[in-house]
Short mmCIF file of C-alpha atoms in Angstrom, two decimals:
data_model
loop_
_atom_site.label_atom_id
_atom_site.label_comp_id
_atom_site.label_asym_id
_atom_site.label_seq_id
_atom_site.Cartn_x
_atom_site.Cartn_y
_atom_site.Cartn_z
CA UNK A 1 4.21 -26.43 -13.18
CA UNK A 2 6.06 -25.62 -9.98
CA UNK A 3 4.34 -24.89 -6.97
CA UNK A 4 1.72 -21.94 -7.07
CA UNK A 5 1.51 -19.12 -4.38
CA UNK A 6 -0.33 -16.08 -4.18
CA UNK A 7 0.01 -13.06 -2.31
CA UNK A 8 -3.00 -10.42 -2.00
CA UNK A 9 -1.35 -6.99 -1.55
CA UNK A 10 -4.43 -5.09 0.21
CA UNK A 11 -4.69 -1.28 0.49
CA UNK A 12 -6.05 -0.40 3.76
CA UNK A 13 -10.07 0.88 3.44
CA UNK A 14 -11.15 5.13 3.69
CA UNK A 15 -9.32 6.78 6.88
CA UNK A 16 -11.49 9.13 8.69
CA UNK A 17 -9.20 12.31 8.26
CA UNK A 18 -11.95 15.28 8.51
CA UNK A 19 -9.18 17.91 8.15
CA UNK A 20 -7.88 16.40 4.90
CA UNK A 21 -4.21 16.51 5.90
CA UNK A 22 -1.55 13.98 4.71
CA UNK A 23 -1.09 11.68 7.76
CA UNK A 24 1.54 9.65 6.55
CA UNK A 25 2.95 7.46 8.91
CA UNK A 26 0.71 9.36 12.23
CA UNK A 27 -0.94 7.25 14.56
CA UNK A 28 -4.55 7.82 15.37
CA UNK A 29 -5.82 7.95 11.93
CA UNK A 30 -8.10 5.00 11.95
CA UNK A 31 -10.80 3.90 9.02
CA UNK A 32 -14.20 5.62 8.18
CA UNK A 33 -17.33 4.17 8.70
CA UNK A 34 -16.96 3.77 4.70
CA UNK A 35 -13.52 2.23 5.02
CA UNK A 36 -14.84 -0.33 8.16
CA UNK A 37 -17.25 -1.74 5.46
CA UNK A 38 -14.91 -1.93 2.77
CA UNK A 39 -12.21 -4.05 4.90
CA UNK A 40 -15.45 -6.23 5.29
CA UNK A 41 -15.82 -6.22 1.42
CA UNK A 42 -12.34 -7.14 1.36
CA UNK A 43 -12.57 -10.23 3.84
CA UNK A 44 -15.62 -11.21 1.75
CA UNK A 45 -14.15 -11.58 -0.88
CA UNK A 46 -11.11 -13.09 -0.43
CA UNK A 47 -13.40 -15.59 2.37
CA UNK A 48 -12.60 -18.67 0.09
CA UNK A 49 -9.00 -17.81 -0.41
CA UNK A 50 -6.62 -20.36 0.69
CA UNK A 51 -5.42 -17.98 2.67
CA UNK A 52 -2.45 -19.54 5.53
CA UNK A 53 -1.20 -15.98 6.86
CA UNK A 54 -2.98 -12.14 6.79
CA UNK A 55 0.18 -9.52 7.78
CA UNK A 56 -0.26 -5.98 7.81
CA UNK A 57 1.89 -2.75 8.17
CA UNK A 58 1.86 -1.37 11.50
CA UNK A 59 -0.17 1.54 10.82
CA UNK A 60 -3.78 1.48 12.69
CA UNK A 61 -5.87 1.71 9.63
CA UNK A 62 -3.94 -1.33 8.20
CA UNK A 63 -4.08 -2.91 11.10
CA UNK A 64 -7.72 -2.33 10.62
CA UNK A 65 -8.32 -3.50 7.67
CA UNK A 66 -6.59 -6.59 8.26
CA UNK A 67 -8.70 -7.45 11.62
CA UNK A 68 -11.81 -9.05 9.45
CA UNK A 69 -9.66 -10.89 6.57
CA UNK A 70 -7.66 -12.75 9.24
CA UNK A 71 -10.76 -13.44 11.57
CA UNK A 72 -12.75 -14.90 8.14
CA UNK A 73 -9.85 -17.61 8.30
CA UNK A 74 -9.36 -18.10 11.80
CA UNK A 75 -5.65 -16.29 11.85
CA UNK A 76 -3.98 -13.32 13.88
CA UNK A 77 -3.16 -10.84 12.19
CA UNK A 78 0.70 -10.30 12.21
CA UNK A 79 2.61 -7.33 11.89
CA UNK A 80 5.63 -6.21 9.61
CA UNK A 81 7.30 -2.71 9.61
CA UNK A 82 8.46 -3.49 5.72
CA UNK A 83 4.95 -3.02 4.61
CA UNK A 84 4.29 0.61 6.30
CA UNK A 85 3.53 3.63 4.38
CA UNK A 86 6.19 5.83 3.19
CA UNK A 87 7.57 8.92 4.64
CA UNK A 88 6.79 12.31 3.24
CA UNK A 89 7.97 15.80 4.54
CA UNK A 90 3.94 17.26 4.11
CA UNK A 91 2.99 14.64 7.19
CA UNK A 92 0.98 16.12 9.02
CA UNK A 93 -0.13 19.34 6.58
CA UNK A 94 -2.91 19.84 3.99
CA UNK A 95 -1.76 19.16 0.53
CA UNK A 96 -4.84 20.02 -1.51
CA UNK A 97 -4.26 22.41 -4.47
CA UNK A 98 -4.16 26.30 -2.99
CA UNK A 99 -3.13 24.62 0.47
CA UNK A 100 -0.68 26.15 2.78
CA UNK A 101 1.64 23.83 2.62
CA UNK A 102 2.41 24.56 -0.97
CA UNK A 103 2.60 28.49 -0.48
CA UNK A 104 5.42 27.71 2.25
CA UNK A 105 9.04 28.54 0.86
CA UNK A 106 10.30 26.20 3.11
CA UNK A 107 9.25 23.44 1.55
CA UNK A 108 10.31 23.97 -1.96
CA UNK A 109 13.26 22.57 -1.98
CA UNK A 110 12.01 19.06 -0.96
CA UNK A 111 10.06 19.18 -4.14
CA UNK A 112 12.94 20.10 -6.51
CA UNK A 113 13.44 16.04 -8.01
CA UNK A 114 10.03 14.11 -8.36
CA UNK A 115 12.10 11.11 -9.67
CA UNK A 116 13.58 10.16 -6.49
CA UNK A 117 11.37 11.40 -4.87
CA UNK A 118 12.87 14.45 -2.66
CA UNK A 119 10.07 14.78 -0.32
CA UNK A 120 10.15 11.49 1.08
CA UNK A 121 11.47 7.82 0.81
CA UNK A 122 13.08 7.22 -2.48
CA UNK A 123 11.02 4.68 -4.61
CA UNK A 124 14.25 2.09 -4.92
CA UNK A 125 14.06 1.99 -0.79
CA UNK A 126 9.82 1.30 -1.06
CA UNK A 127 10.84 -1.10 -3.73
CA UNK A 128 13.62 -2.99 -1.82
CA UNK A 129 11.18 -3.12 1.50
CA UNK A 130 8.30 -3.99 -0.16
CA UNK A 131 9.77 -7.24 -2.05
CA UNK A 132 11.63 -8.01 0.98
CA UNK A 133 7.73 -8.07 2.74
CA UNK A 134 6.43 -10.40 0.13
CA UNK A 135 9.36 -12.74 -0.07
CA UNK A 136 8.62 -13.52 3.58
CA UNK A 137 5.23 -14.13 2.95
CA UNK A 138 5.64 -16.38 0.00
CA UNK A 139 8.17 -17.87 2.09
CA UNK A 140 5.21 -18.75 5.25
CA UNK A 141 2.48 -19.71 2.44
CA UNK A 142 4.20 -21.24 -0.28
CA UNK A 143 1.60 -23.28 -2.27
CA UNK A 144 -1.19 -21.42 -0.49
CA UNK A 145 -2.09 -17.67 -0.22
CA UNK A 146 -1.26 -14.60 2.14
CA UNK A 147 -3.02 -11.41 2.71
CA UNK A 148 -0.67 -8.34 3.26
CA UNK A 149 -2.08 -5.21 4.44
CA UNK A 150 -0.40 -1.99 2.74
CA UNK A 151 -0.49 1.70 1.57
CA UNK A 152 -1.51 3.16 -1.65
CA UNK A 153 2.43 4.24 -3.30
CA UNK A 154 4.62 1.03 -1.22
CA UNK A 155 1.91 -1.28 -3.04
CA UNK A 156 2.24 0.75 -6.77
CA UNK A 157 5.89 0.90 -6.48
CA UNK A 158 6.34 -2.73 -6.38
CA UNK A 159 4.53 -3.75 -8.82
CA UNK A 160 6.16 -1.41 -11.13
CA UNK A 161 9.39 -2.57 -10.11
CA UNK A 162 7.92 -6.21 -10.26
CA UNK A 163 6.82 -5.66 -13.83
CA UNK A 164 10.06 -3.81 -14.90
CA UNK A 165 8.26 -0.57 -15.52
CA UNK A 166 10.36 2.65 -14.03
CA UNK A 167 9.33 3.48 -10.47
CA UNK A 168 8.72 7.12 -11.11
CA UNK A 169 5.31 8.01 -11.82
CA UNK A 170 2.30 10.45 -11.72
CA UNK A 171 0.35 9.75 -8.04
CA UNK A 172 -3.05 10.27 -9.99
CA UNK A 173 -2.22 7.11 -12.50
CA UNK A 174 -1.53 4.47 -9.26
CA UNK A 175 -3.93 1.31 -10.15
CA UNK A 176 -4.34 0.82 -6.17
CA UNK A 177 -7.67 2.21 -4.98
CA UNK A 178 -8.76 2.04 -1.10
CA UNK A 179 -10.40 -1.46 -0.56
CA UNK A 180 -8.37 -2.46 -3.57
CA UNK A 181 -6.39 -6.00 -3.85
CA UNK A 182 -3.16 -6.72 -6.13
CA UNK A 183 -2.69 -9.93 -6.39
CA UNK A 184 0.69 -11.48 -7.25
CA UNK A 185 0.27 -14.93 -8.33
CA UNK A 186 4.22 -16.90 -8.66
CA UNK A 187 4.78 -20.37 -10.17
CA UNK A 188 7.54 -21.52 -7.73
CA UNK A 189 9.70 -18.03 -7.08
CA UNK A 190 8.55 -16.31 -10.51
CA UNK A 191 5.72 -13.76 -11.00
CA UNK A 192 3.40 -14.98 -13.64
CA UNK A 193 0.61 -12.92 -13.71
CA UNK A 194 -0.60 -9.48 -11.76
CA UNK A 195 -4.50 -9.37 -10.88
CA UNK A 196 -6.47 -6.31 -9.21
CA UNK A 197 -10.03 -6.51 -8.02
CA UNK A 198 -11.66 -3.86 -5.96
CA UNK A 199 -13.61 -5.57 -3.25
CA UNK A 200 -14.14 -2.45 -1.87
CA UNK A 201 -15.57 0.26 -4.55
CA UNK A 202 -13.94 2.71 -5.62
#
């Protein structure tokens, strides 16, 4: 057997958002009081990981989440832009069913193709980013483990495109719940096996 190496893809805990709009890729939206205790459910768990590097997406509640896995091992936390949420036209609106945002005509036409999708980044460009994010971080921990800190769809759409499995796909069937971990586990530079624990609840 070649060399094993695991990477824990970790979605960020609950963001206090008391207006319940779609922040995107908006600063200021930091965790909950909930989502500050499951980052620590998180850490916990992955405490007796041999875990060499903890990187996280530049967004705050990433950055966040990421602050008590890499203190549990005694490492910064480093930062890459490849693991940051994806863009979406709604930023910044409420998306819940009867919202505004919905009623608006001018937003209908970025929903006209869900397959690419045309309100935001197209899944092949999350895809590309995201593997380019873990290939560096297999890269620093090869034979060891890293922790990187993402978002709910970057974190589904690679590991559909890491399993072969088409990258569009209904949001309310993503296997990536907050305080969740996907763990990729590779013998040398192939994926043998996909693992998901939630550390955090549900």
């Amino acid at each position: 057997m070649a060399e094993e190496t695991r990477i824990h893809l970790v979605r960020h805990g609950e963001v206090y958002n008391p207006d319940g709009v779609l922040y995107g890729r908006l600063p200021g939206f930091k965790l909950s009081d909930k989502g500050i205790r499951q980052a620590q459910a998180v850490a916990d768990a992955l405490a007796d990981r041999d875990v060499v590097a903890v990187i996280a997406s530049p967004l705050q509640r990433a950055q966040e989440t990421a602050a008590p896995i890499a203190a549990r091992h005694d490492l910064p936390v480093d930062t890459d832009p490849d693991l940051i949420e994806s863009t979406n036209i709604l930023q910044g609106r409420g998306v819940s069913p009867g919202d505004g945002a919905w009623r608006d005509p001018r937003v209908w036409w970025h929903l006209r193709n869900p397959f690419t999708p045309s309100w935001g980044e197209p899944y092949a460009q999350i895809a590309a980013r995201m593997s380019t994010a873990v290939d560096k971080a297999r890269a620093r921990a090869a034979g060891h483990e890293a922790v990187c800190v993402s978002h709910q769809l970057p974190i589904w759409t690679l590991r559909l495109h890491l399993t072969g499995r088409r990258l569009w796909h209904w949001p309310t069937r993503r296997q990536c719940a907050v305080g969740s971990v996907t763990s990729l586990v590779y013998d040398g530079d192939r994926l043998v096996d996909v693992q998901y624990s939630m550390p955090g609840g549900c």
